[in-house]
Short mmCIF file of C-alpha atoms in Angstrom, two decimals:
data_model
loop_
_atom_site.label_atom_id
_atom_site.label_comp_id
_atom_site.label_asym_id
_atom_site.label_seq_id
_atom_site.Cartn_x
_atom_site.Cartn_y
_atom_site.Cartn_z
CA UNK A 1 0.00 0.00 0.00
CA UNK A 2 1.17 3.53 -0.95
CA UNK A 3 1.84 5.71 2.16
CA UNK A 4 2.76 8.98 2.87
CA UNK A 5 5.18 9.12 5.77
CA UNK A 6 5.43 13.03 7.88
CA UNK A 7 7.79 13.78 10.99
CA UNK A 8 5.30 13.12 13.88
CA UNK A 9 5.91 17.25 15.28
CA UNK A 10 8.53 19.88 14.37
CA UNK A 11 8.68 23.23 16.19
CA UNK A 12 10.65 26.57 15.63
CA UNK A 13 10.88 29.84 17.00
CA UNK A 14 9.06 32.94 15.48
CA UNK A 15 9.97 34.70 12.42
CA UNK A 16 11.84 31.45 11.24
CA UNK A 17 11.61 29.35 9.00
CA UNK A 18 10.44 25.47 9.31
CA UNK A 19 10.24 22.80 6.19
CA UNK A 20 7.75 19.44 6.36
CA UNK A 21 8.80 16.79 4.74
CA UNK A 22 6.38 14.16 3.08
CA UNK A 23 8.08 11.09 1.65
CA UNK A 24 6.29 8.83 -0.38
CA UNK A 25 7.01 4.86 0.19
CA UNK A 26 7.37 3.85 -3.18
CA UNK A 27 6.63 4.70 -7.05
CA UNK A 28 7.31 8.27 -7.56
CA UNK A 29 5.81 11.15 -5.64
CA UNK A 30 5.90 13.30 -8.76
CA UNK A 31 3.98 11.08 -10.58
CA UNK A 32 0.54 12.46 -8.66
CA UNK A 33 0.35 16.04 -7.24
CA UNK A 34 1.03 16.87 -3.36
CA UNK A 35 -1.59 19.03 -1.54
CA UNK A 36 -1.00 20.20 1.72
CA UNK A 37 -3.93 21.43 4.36
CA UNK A 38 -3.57 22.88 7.77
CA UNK A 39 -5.70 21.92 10.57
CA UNK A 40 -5.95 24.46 13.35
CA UNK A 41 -7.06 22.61 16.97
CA UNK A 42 -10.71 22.24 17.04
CA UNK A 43 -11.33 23.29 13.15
CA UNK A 44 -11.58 21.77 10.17
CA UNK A 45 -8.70 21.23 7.69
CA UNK A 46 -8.34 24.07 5.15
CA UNK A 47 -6.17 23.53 2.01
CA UNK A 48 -3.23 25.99 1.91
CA UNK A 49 -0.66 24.39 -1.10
CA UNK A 50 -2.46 22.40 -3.70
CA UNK A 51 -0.78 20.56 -7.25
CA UNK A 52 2.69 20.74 -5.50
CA UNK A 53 3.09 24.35 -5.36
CA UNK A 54 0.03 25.97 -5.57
CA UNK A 55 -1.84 28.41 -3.47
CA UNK A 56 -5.52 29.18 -3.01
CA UNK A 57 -6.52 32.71 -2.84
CA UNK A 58 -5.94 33.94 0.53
CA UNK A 59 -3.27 32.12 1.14
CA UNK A 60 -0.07 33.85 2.12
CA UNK A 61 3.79 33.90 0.17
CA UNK A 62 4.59 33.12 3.08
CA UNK A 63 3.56 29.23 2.74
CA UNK A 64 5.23 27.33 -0.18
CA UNK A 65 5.46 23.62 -1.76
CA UNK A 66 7.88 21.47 -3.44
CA UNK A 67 8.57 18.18 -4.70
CA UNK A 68 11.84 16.67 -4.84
CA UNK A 69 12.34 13.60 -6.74
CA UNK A 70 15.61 12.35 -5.98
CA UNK A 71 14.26 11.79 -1.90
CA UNK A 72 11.24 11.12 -3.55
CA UNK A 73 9.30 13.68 -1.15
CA UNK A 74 7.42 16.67 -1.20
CA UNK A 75 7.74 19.68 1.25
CA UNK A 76 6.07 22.33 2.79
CA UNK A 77 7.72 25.26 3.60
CA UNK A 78 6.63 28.33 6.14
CA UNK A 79 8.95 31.50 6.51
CA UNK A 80 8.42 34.13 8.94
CA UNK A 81 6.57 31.92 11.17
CA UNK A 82 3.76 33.22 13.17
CA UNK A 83 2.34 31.56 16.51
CA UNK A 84 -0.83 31.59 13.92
CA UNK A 85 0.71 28.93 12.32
CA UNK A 86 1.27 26.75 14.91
CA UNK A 87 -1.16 23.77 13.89
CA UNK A 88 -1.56 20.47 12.11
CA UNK A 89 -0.02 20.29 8.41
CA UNK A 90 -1.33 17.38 6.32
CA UNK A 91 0.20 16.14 2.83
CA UNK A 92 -1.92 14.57 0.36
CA UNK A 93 -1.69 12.54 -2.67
CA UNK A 94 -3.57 9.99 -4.56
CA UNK A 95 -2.90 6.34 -5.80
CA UNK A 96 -5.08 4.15 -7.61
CA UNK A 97 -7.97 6.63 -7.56
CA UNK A 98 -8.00 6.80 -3.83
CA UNK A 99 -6.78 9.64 -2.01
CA UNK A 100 -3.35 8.88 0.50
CA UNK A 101 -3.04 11.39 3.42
CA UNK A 102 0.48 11.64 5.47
CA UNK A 103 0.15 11.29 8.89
CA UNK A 104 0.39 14.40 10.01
CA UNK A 105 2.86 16.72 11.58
CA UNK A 106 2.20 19.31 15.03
CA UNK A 107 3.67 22.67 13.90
CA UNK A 108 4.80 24.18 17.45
CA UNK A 109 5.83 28.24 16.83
CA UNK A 110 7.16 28.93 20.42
CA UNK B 1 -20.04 32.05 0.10
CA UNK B 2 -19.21 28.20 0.43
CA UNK B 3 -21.29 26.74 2.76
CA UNK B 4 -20.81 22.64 3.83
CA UNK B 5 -22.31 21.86 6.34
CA UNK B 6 -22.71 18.12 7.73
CA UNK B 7 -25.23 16.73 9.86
CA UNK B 8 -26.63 12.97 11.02
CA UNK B 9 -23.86 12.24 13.10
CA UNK B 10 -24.61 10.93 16.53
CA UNK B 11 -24.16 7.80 18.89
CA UNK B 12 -24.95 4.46 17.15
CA UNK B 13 -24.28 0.99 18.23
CA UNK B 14 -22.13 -1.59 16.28
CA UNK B 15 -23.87 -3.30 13.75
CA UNK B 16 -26.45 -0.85 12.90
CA UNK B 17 -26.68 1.98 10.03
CA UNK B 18 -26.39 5.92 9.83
CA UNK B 19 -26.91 8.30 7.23
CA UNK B 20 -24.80 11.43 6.86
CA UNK B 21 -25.58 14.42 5.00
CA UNK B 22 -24.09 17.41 3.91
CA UNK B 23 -25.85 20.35 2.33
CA UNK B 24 -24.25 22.53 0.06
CA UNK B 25 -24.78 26.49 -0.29
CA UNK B 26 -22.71 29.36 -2.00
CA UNK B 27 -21.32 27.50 -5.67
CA UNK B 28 -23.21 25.43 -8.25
CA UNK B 29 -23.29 22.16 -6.60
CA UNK B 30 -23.89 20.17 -10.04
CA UNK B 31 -20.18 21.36 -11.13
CA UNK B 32 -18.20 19.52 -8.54
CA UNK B 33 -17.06 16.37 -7.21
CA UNK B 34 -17.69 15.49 -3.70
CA UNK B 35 -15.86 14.07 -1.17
CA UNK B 36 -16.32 12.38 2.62
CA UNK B 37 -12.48 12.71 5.15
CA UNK B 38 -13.18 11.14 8.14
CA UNK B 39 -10.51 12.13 11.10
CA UNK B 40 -10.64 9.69 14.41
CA UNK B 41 -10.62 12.36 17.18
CA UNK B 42 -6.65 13.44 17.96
CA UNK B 43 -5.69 11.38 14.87
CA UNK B 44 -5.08 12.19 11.41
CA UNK B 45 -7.47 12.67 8.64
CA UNK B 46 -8.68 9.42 6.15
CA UNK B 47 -10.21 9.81 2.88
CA UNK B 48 -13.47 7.70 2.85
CA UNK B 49 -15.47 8.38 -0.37
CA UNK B 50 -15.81 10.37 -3.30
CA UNK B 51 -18.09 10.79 -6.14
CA UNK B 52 -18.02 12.55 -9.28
CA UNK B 53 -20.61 15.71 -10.59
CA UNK B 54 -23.20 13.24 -12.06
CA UNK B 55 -22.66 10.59 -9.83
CA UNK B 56 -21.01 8.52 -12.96
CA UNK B 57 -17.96 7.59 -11.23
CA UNK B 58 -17.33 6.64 -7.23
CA UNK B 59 -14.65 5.77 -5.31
CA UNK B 60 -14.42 3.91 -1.65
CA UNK B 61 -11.55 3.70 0.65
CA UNK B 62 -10.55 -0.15 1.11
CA UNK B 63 -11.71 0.27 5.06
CA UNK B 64 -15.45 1.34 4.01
CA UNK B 65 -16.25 -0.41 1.09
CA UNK B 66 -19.11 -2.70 0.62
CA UNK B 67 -20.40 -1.17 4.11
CA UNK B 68 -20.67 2.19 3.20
CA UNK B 69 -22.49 3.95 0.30
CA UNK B 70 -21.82 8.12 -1.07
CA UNK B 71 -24.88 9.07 -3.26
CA UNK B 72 -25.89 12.57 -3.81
CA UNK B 73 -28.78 14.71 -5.02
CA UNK B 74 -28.02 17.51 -7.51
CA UNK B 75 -31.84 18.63 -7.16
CA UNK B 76 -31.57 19.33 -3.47
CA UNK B 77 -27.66 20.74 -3.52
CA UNK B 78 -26.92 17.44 -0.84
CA UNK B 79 -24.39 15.00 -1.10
CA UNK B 80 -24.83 11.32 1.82
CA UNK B 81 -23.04 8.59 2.85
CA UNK B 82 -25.11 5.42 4.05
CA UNK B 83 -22.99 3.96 6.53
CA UNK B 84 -24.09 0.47 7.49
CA UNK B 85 -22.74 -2.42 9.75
CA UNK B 86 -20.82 0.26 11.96
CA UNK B 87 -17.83 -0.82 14.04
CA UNK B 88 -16.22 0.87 16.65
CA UNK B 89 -13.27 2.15 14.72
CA UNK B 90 -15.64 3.89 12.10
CA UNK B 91 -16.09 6.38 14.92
CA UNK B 92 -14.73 10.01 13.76
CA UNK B 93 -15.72 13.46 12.83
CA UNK B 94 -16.87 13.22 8.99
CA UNK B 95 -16.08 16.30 6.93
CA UNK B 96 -17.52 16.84 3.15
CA UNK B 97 -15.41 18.34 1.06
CA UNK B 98 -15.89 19.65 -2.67
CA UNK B 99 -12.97 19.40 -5.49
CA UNK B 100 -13.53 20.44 -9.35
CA UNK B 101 -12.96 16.74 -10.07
CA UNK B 102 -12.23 13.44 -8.38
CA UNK B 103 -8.45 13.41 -8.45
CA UNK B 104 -8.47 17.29 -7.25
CA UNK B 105 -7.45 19.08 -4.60
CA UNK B 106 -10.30 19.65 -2.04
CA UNK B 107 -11.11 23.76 -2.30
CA UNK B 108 -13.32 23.61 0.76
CA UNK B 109 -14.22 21.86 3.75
CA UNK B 110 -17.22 21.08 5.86
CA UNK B 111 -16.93 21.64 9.91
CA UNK B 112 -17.76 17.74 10.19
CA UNK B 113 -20.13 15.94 12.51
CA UNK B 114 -19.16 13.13 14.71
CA UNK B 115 -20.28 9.80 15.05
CA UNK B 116 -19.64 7.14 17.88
CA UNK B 117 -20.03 3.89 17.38
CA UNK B 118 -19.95 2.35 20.89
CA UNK B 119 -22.64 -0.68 22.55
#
């Protein structure tokens, strides 16, 4: 089965700048577009990189996506971090027609 | 603006059926595909369904299929998901979520409702 593997939690002081990675367990990750959504506690997810390096309106510079294919992995990366940002980050991908999600990784901006 | 917003969820025992729906406000509901994400309570989020504009093509996650059923109604702007013999680890908030097609990125989300599956 295709998975999606995420560091469990990553934290970083404010007005850095953290990366996620998102490393795909086999095939190639560019093969299918990444999306990436954000999950503040107690609301629901809202998409904030979509088709590896996309934004929706709204969504600041200051989030960004990439896809590496020699690690075979995407990432998300957030400069000039706010304590706003400090939430869940989710990558996303599909395989076989089904939609993979990472497992998540706890953004801590302290 | 985009409205989803779920509703059905609630305490059910194992074995028996619920129906979720989700109505749909703010876009032209007949123009996109449809989605169910499911997200166990302090764990991370599962695709369950999805189902295209006109209902022509729908997909199950490997964990609900052949228990659970998406179906939608273009008439009434709603999209459901018949969930039958329920076990306990089908409990979860359930979020619908809209994307221009099947295989695309989900453009908005639902607040979710919750069901428990518990005896």
């Amino acid at each position: 089965n295709f998975m999606l593997t995420q560091p469990h939690s990553v934290s970083e002081s404010p007005g850095k700048t953290v990366t996620i990675s998102c490393t795909g367990s086999s095939g190639s990750i560019a093969s299918n577009f990444v999306q990436w959504y954000q999950q503040r506690p107690g609301s629901a997810p809202t998409t904030i990189i979509y088709e590896d390096n996309q934004r929706p309106s709204g969504v600041p510079d200051r989030f960004s996506g990439s896809i590496d294919s020699s690690s075979n992995s995407a990432s998300l990366t957030i400069s000039g971090l706010k304590t706003e940002d400090e939430a869940d980050y989710y990558c996303q991908s599909y395989h076989s027609s089904t939609w993979v999600f990472g497992g998540g990784t706890k953004l801590t901006v302290l | 603006e985009v409205q989803l917003v779920e509703s059905g969820g609630g305490l059910v025992q194992p074995g028996r059926s619920l129906r979720l729906s989700c109505a749909a406000s703010g876009f032209t509901f007949d123009d996109y595909a449809m989605h169910w994400v499911r997200q166990v309570p302090g764990k991370g989020l599962e695709w369950v369904s999805g189902i295209s504009w006109n209902s022509d093509h729908i997909d199950y996650a490997d964990s609900v299929k052949g228990r659970f059923t998406i179906s939608r109604d273009n008439a009434k702007n709603s999209l459901y998901l018949q969930m039958n013999s329920l076990r306990a680890e089908d409990t979860a908030f359930y979020y619908c979520a809209k994307s221009m097609r099947l295989l695309e990125w989900l453009s908005d989300w639902g607040q979710g409702t919750l069901v428990t599956v518990s005896s």
